[in-house]
PDB file of C-alpha atoms and ligand atoms in Angstrom:
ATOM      1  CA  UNK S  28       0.000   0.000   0.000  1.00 53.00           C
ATOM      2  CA  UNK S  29       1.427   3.604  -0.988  1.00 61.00           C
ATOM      3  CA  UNK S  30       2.259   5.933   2.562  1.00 83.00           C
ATOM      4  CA  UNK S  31       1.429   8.834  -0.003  1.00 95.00           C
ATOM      5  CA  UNK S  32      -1.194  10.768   1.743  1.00 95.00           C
ATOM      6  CA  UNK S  33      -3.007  12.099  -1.869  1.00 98.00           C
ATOM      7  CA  UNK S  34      -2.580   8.779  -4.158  1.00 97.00           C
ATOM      8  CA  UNK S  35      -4.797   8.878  -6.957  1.00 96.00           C
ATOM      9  CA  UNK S  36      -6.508  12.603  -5.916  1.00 98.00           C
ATOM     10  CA  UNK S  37      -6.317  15.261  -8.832  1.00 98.00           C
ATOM     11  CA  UNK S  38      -5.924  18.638  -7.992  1.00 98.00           C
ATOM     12  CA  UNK S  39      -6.020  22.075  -9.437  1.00 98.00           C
ATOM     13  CA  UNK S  40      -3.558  25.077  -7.892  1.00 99.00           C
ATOM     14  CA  UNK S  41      -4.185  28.245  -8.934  1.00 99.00           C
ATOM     15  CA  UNK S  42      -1.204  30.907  -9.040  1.00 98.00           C
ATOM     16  CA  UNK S  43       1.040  27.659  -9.050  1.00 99.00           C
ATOM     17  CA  UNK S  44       3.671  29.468 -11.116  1.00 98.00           C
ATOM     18  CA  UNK S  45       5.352  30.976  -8.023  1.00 98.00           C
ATOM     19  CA  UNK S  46       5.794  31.456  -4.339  1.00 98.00           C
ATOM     20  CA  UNK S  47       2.700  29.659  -2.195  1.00 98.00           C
ATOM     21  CA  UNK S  48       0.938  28.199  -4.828  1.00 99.00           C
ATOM     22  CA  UNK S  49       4.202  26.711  -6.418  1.00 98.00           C
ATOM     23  CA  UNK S  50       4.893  25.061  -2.872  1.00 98.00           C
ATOM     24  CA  UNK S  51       1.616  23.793  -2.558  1.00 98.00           C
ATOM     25  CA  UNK S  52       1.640  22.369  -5.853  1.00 99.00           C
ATOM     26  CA  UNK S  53       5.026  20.698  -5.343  1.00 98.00           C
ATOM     27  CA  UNK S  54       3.717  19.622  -1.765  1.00 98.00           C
ATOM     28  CA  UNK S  55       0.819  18.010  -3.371  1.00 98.00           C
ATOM     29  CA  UNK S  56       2.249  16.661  -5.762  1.00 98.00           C
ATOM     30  CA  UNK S  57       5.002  14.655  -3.773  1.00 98.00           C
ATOM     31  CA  UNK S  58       1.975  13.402  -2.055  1.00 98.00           C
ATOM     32  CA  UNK S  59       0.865  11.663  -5.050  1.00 98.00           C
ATOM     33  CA  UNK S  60      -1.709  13.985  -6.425  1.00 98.00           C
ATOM     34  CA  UNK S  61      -1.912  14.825 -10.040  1.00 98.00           C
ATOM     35  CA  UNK S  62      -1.523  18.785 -10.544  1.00 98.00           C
ATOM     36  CA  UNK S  63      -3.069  21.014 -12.804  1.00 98.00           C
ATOM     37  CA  UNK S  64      -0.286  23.822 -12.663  1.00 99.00           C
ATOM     38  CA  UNK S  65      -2.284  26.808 -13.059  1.00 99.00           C
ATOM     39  CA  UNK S  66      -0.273  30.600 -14.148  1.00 98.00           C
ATOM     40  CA  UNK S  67      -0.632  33.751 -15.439  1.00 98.00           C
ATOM     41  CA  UNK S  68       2.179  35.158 -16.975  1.00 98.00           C
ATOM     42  CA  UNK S  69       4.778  32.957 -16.047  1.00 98.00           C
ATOM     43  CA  UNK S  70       4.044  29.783 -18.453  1.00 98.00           C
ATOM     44  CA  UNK S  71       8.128  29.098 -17.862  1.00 98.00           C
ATOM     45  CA  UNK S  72       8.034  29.239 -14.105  1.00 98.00           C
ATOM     46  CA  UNK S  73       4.707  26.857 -14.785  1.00 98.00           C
ATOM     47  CA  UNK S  74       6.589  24.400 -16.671  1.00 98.00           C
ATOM     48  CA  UNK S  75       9.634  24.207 -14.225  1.00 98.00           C
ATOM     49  CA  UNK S  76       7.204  23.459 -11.429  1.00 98.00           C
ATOM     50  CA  UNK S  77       5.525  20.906 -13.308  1.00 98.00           C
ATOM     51  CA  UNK S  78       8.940  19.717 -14.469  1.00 98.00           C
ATOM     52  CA  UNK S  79       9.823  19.347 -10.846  1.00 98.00           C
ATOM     53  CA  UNK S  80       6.952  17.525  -9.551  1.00 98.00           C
ATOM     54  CA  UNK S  81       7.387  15.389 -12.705  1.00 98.00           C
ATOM     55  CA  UNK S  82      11.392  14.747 -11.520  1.00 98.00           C
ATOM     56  CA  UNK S  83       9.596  13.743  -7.917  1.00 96.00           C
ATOM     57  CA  UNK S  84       7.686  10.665  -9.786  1.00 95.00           C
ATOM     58  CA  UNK S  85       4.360  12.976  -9.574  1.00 95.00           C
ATOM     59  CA  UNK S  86       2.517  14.097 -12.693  1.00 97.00           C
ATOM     60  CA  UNK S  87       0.934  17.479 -13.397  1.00 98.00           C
ATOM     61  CA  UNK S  88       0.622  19.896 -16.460  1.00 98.00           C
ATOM     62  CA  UNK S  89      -0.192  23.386 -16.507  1.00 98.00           C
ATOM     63  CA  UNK S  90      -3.483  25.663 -17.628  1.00 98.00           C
ATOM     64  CA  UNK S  91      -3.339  29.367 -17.813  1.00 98.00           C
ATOM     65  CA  UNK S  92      -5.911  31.889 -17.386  1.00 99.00           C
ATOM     66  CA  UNK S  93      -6.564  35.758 -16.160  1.00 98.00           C
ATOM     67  CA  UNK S  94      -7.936  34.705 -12.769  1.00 98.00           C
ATOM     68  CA  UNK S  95      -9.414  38.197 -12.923  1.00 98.00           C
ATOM     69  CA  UNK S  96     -11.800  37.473 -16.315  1.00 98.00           C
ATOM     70  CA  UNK S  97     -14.693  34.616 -15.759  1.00 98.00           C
ATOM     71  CA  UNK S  98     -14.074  34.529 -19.868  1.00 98.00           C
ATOM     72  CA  UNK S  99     -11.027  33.360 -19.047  1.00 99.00           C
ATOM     73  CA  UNK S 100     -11.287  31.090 -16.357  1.00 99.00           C
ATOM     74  CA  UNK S 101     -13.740  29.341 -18.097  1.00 98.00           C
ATOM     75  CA  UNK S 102     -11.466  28.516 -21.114  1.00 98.00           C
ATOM     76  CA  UNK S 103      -9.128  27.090 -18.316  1.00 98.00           C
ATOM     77  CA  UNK S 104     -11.798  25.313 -17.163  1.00 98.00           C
ATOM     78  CA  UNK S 105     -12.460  23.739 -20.833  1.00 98.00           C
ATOM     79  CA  UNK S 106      -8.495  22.835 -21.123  1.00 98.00           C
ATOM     80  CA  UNK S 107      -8.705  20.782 -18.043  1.00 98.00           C
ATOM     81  CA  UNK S 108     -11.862  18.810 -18.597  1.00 98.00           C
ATOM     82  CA  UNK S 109      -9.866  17.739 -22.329  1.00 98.00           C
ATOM     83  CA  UNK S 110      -6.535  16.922 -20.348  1.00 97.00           C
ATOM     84  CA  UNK S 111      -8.297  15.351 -17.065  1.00 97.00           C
ATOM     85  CA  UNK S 112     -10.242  13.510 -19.433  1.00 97.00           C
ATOM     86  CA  UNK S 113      -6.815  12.263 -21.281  1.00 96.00           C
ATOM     87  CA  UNK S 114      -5.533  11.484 -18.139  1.00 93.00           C
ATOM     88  CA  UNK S 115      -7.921   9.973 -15.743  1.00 93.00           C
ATOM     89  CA  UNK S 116     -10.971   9.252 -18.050  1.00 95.00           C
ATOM     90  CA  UNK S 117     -12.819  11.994 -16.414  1.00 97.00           C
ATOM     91  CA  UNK S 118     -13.112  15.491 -16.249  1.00 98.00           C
ATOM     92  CA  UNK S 119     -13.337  15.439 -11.950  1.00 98.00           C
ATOM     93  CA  UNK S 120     -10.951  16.514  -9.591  1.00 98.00           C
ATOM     94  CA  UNK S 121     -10.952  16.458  -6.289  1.00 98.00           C
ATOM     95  CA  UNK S 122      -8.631  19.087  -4.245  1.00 99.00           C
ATOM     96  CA  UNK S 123      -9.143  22.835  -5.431  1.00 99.00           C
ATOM     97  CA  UNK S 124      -6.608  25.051  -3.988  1.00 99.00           C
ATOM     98  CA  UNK S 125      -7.713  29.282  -4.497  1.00 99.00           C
ATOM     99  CA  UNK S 126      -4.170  30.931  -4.064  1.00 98.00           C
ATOM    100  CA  UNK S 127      -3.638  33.386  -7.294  1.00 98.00           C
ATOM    101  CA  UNK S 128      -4.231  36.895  -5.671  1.00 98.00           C
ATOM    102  CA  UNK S 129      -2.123  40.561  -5.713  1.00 98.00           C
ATOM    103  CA  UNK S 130      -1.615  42.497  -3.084  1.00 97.00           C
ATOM    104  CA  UNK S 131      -0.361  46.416  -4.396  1.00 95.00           C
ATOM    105  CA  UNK S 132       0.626  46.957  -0.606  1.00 93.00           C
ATOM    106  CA  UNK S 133      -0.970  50.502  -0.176  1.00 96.00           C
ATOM    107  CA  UNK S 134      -3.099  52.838   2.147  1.00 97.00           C
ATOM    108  CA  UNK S 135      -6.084  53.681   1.599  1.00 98.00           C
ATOM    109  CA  UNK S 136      -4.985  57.288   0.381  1.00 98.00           C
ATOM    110  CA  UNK S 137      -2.965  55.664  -2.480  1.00 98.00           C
ATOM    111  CA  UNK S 138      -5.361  53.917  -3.258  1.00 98.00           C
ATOM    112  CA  UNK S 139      -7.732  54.422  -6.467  1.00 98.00           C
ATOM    113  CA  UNK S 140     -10.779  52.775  -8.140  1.00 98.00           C
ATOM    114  CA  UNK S 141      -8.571  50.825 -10.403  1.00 98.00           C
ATOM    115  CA  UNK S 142      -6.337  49.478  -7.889  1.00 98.00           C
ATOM    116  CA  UNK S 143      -9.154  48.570  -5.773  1.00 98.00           C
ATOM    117  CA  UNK S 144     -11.001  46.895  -8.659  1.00 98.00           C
ATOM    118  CA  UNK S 145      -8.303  45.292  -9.488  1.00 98.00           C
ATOM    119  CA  UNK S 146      -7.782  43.748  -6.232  1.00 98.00           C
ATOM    120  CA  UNK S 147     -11.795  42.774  -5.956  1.00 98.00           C
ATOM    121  CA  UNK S 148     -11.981  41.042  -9.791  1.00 98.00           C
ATOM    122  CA  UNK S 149      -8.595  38.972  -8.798  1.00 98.00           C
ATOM    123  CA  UNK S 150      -8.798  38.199  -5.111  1.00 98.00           C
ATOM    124  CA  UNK S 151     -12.599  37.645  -4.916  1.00 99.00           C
ATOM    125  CA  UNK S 152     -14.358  38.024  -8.279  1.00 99.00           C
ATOM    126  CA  UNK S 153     -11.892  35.491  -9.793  1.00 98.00           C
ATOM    127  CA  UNK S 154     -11.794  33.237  -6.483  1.00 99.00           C
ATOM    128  CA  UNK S 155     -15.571  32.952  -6.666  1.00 99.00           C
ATOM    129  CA  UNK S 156     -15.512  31.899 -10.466  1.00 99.00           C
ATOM    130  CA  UNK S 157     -12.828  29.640 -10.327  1.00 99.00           C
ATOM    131  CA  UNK S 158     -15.125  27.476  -7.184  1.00 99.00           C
ATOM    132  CA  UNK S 159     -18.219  28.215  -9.230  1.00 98.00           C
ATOM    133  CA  UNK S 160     -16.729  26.258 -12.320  1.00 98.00           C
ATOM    134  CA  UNK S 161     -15.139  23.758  -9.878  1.00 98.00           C
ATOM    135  CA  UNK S 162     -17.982  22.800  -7.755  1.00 98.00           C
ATOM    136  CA  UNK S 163     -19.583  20.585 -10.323  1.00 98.00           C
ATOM    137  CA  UNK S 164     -16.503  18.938 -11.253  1.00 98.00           C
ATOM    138  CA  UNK S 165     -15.600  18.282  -7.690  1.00 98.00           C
ATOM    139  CA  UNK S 166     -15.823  14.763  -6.398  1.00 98.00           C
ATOM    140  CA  UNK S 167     -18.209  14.232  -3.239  1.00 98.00           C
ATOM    141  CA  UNK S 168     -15.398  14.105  -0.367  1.00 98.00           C
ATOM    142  CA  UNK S 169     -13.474  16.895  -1.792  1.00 98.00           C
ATOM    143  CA  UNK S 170     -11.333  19.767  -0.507  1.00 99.00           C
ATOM    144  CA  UNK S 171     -11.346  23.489  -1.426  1.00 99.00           C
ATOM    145  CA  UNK S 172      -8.250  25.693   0.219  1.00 99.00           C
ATOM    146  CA  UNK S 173      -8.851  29.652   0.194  1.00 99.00           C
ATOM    147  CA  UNK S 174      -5.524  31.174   0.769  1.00 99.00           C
ATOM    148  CA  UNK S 175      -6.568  33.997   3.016  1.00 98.00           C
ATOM    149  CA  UNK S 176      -4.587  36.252   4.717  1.00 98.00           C
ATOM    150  CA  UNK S 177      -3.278  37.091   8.296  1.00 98.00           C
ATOM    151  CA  UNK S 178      -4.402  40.471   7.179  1.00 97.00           C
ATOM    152  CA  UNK S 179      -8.089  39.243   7.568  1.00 98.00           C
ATOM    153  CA  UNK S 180      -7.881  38.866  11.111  1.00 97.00           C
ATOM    154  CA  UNK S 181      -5.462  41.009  12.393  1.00 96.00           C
ATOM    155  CA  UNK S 182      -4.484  44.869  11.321  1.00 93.00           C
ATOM    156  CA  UNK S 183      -0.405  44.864  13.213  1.00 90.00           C
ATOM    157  CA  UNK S 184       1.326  47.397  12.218  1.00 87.00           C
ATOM    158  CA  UNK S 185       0.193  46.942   8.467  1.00 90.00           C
ATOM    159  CA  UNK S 186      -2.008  49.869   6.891  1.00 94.00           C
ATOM    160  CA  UNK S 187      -3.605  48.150   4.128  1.00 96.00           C
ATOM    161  CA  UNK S 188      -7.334  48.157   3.660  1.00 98.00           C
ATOM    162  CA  UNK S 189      -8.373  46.748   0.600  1.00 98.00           C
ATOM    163  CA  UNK S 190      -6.271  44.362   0.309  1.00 98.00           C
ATOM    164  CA  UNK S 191      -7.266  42.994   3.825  1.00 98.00           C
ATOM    165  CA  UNK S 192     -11.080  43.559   2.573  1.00 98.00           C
ATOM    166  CA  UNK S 193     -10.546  41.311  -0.263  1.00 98.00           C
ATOM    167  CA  UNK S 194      -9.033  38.454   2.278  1.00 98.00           C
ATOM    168  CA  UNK S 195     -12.380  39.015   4.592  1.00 98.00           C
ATOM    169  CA  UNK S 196     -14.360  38.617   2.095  1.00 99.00           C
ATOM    170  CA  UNK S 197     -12.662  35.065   0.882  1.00 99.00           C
ATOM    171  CA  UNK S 198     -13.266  34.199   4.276  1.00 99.00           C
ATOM    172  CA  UNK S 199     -16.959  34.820   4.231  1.00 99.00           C
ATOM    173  CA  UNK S 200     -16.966  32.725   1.132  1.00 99.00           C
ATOM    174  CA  UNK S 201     -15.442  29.987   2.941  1.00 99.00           C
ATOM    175  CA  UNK S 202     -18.069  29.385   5.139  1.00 98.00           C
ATOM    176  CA  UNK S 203     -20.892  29.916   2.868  1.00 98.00           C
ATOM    177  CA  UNK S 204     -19.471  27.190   0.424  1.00 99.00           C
ATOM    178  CA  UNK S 205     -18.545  24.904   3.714  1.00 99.00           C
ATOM    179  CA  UNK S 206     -22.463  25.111   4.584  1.00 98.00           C
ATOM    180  CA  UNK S 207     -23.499  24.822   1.117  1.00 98.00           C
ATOM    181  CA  UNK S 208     -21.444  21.946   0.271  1.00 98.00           C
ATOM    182  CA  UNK S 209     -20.952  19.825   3.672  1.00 98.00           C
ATOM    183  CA  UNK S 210     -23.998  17.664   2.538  1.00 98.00           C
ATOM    184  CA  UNK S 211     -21.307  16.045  -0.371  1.00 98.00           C
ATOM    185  CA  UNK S 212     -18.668  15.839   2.441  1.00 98.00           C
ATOM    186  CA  UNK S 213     -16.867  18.690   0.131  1.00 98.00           C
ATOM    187  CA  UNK S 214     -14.484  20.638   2.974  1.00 99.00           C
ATOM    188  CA  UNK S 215     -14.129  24.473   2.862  1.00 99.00           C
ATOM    189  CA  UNK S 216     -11.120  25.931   4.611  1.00 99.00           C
ATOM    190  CA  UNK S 217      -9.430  29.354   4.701  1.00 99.00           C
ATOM    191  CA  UNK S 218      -5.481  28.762   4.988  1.00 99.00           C
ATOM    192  CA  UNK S 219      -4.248  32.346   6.246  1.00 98.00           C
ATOM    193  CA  UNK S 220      -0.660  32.937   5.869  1.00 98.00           C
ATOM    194  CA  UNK S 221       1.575  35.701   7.578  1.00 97.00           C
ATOM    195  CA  UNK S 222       4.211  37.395   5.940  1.00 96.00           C
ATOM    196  CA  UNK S 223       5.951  34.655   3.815  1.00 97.00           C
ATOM    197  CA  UNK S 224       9.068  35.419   1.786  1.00 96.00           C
ATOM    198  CA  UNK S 225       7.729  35.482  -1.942  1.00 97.00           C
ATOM    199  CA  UNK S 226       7.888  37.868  -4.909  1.00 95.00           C
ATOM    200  CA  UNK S 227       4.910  39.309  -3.162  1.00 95.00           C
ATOM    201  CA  UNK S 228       6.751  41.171  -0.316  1.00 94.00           C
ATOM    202  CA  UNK S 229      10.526  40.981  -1.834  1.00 92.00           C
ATOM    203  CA  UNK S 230       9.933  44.748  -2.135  1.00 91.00           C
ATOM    204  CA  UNK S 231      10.002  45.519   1.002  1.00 92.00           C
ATOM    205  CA  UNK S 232      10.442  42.448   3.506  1.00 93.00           C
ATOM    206  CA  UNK S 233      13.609  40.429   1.499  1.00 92.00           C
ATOM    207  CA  UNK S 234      16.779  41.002   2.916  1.00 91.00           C
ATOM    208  CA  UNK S 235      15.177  44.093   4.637  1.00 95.00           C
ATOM    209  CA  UNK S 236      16.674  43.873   8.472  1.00 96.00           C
ATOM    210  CA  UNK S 237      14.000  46.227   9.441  1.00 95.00           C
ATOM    211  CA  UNK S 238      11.391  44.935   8.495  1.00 94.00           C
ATOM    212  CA  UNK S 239      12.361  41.441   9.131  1.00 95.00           C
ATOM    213  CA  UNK S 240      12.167  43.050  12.992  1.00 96.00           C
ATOM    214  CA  UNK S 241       8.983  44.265  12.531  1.00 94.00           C
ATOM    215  CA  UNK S 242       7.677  40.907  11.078  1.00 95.00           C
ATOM    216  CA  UNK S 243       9.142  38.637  13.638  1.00 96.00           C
ATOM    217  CA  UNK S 244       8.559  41.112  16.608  1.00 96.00           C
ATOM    218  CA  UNK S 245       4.515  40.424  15.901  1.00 96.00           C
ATOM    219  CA  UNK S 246       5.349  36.416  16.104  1.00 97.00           C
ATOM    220  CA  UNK S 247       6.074  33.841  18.497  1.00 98.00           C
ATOM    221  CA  UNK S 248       8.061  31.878  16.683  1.00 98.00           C
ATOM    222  CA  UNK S 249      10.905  34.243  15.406  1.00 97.00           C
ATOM    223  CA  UNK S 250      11.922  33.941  11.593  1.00 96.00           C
ATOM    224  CA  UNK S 251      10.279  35.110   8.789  1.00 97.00           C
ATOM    225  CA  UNK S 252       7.786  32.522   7.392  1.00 98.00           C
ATOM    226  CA  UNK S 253       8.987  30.246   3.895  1.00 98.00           C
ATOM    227  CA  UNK S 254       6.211  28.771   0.878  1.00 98.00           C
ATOM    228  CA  UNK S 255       7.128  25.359   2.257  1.00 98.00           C
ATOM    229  CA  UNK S 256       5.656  26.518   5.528  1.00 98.00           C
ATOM    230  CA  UNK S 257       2.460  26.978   3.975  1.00 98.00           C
ATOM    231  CA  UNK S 258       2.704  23.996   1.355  1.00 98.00           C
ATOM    232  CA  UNK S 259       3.396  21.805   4.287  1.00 98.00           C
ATOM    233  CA  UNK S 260      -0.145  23.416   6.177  1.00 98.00           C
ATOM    234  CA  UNK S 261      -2.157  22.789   2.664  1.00 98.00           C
ATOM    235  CA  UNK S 262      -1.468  19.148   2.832  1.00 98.00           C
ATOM    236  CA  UNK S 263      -3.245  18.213   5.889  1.00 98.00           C
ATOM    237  CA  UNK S 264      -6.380  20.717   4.875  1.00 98.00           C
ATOM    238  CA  UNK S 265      -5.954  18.745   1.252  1.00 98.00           C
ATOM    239  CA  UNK S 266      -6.091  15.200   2.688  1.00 98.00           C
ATOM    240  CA  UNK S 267      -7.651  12.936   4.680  1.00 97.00           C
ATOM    241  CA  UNK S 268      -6.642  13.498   7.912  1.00 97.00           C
ATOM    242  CA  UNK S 269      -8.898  16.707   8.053  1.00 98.00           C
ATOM    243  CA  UNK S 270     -12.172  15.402   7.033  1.00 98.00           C
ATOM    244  CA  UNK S 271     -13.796  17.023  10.130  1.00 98.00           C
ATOM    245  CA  UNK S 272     -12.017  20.518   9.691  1.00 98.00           C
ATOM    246  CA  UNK S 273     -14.822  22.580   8.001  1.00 99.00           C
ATOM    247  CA  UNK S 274     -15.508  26.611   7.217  1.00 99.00           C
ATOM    248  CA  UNK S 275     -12.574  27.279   8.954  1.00 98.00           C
ATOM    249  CA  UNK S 276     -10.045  30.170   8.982  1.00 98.00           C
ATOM    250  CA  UNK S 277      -6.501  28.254   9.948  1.00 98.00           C
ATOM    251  CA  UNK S 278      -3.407  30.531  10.461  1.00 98.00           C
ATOM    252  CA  UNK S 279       0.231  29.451   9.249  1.00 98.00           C
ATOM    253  CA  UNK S 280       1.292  32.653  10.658  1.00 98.00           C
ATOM    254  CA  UNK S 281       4.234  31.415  12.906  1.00 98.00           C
ATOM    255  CA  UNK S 282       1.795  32.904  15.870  1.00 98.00           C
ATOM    256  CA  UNK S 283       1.372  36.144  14.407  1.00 97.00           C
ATOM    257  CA  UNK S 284      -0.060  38.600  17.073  1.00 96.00           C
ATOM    258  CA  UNK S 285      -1.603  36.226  19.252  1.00 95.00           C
TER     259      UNK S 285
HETATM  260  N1  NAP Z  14       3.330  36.096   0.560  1.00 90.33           N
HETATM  261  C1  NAP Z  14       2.660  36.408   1.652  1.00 90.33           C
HETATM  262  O1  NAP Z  14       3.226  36.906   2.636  1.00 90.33           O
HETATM  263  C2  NAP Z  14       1.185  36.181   1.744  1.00 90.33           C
HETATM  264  C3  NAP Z  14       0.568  36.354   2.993  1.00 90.33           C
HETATM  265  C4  NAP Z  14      -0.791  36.143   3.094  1.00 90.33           C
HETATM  266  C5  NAP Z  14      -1.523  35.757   2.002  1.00 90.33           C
HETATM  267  N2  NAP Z  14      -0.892  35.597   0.793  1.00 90.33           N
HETATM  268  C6  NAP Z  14      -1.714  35.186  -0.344  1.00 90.33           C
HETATM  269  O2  NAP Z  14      -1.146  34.024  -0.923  1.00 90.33           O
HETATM  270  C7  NAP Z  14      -1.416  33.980  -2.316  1.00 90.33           C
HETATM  271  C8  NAP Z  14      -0.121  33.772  -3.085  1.00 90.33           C
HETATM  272  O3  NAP Z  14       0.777  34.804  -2.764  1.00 90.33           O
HETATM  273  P1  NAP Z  14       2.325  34.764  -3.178  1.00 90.33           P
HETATM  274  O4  NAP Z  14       3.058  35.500  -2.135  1.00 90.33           O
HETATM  275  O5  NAP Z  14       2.720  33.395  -3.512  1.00 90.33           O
HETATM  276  O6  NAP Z  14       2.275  35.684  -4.492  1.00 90.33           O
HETATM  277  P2  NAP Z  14       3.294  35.768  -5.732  1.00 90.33           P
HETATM  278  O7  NAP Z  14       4.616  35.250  -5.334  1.00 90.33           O
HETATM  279  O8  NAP Z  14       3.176  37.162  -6.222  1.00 90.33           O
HETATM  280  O9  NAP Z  14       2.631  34.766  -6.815  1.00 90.33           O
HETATM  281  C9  NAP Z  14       1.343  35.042  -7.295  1.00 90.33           C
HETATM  282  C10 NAP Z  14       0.828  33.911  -8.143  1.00 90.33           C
HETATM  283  O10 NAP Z  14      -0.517  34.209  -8.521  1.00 90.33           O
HETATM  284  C11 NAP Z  14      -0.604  34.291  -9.946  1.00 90.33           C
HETATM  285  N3  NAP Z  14      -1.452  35.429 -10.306  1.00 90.33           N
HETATM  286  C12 NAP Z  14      -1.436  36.671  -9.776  1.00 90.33           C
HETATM  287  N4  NAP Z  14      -2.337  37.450 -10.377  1.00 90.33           N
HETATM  288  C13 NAP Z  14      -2.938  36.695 -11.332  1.00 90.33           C
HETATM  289  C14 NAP Z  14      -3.944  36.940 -12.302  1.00 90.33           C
HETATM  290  N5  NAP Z  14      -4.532  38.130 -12.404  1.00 90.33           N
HETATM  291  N6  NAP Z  14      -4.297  35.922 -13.115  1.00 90.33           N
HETATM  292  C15 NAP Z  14      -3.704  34.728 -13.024  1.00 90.33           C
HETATM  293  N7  NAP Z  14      -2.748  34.430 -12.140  1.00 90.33           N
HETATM  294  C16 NAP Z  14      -2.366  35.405 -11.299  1.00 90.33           C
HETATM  295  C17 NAP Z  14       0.809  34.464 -10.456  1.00 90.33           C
HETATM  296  O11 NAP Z  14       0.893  33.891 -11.764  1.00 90.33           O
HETATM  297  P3  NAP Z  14       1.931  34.385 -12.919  1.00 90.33           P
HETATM  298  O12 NAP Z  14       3.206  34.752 -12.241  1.00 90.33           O
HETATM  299  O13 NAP Z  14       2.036  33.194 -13.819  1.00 90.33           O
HETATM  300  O14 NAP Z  14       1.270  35.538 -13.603  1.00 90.33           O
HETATM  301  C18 NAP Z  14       1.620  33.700  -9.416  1.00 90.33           C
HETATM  302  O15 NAP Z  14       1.640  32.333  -9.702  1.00 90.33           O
HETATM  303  C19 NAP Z  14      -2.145  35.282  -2.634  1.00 90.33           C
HETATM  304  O16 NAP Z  14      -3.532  35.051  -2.636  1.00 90.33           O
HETATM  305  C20 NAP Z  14      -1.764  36.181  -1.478  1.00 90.33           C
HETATM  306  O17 NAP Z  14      -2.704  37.199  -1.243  1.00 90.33           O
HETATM  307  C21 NAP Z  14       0.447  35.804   0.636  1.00 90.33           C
END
């Protein structure tokens, strides 16, 4: 019998290209899942990740879209139903993981209606879209992962609204789906994050001494927080070992101000 927690699951990551959703993807994948790689931009940094979890004895493949155009995501959505259906005779899957998201980190006096659009159509507009295609091809027993924010909870010493508006809101949606779905055994989870080291914040938190203070002086455990630290969280919300966990918001934070 395979130890691998996700053997024979098939799972879909957007914003897989980079940062958190590329260590989830990687995470999953090592756990035997199959991974639809999804990206943006970056079909490159796509392919390496898929080439990595490939080089692990996984498989995956990448599908783009514009998270923040439903036109789009439902093209993505047509590309994996013909390569699921290639692959595993059907166009199901079974672990959605809701990571692709911006964050322009700015106060609310820099902020204008196109930013703040902007923010809306990809961090909830295109979150709700993505599910909203999903749901049907989700297998009773499934798992859907919101990446949420610390931000959501908790304001620290970081002065930016609407980005932290957009994570509140994917954290309503979490437990209206977890209600709405439960009855298929379909779990609904918020994973929050703290400040990770990513191309996100490498603007102003990487290799930043100061703000590395400022970061760890809000946690209890002190260093600043790596993707693996989250892709390491999304397994257990991904497998079976949470089956009871639902419409939950669950901080990998490092004990962000507790
Ligand atoms: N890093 C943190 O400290 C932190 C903390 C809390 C929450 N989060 C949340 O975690 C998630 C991932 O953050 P990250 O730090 O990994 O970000 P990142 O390093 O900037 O990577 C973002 C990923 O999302 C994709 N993406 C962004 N906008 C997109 C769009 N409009 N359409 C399609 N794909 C898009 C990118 O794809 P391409 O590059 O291919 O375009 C990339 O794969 C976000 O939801 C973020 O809000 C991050």
């Amino acid at each position: 019998m395979s130890s691998k927690s996700l053997e024979g699951k098939v799972a879909l990551v957007t914003g897989a290209s980079r940062g958190l959703g590329r260590a989830i993807a990687e995470r999953l994948g090592r756990e035997g899942a199959t991974v639809a790689v999804h990206y943006g931009k970056n079909r490159e940094a796509a392919d390496e990740v898929v080439g990595t979890i490939k080089a692990a004895g996984g498989d995956a493949f990448a599908v783009q879209a514009e998270i923040g155009s439903v036109k789009s995501i439902g093209e993505m959505f047509a590309t994996l139903d013909k390569e699921l259906t290639a692959r595993t005779g059907a166009a199901r899957f079974d672990i959605l993981v809701n990571n692709a998201g911006i964050a322009p980190n700015l106060p609310m006096e820099e902020t204008d209606e196109e930013t703040f659009d902007r923010l809306f159509d990809v961090n909830v507009k295109g979150l709700f879209f993505v599910t909203k295609q999903a749901i049907g091809r989700l297998r009773d027993g499934g798992r859907i992962i919101n990446i949420s924010s610390g931000l959501s909870r908790a304001v620290g010493g970081m002065n930016i609204p609407a980005y932290s508006a957009t994570k509140g809101a994917v954290d309503v949606l979490t437990r209206q789906w977890a209600v709405a779905y439960g009855g298929r055994g379909i779990t609904v989870n918020s994973l929050a994050p703290g400040a990770i080291d990513t191309d996100m914040n490498a603007g102003w938190l990487r290799g930043n001494a100061e703000s590395e203070a400022m970061i760890t002086s809000m946690q209890a455990l002190k260093r600043i927080g790596k993707a693996e630290d989250i892709g390491d969280a999304a397994v257990f919300l991904a497998g079976p070992d949470s089956r009871w966990v639902t419409g939950q918001y669950i901080e990998a934070s490092g004990g962000s101000l507790i």
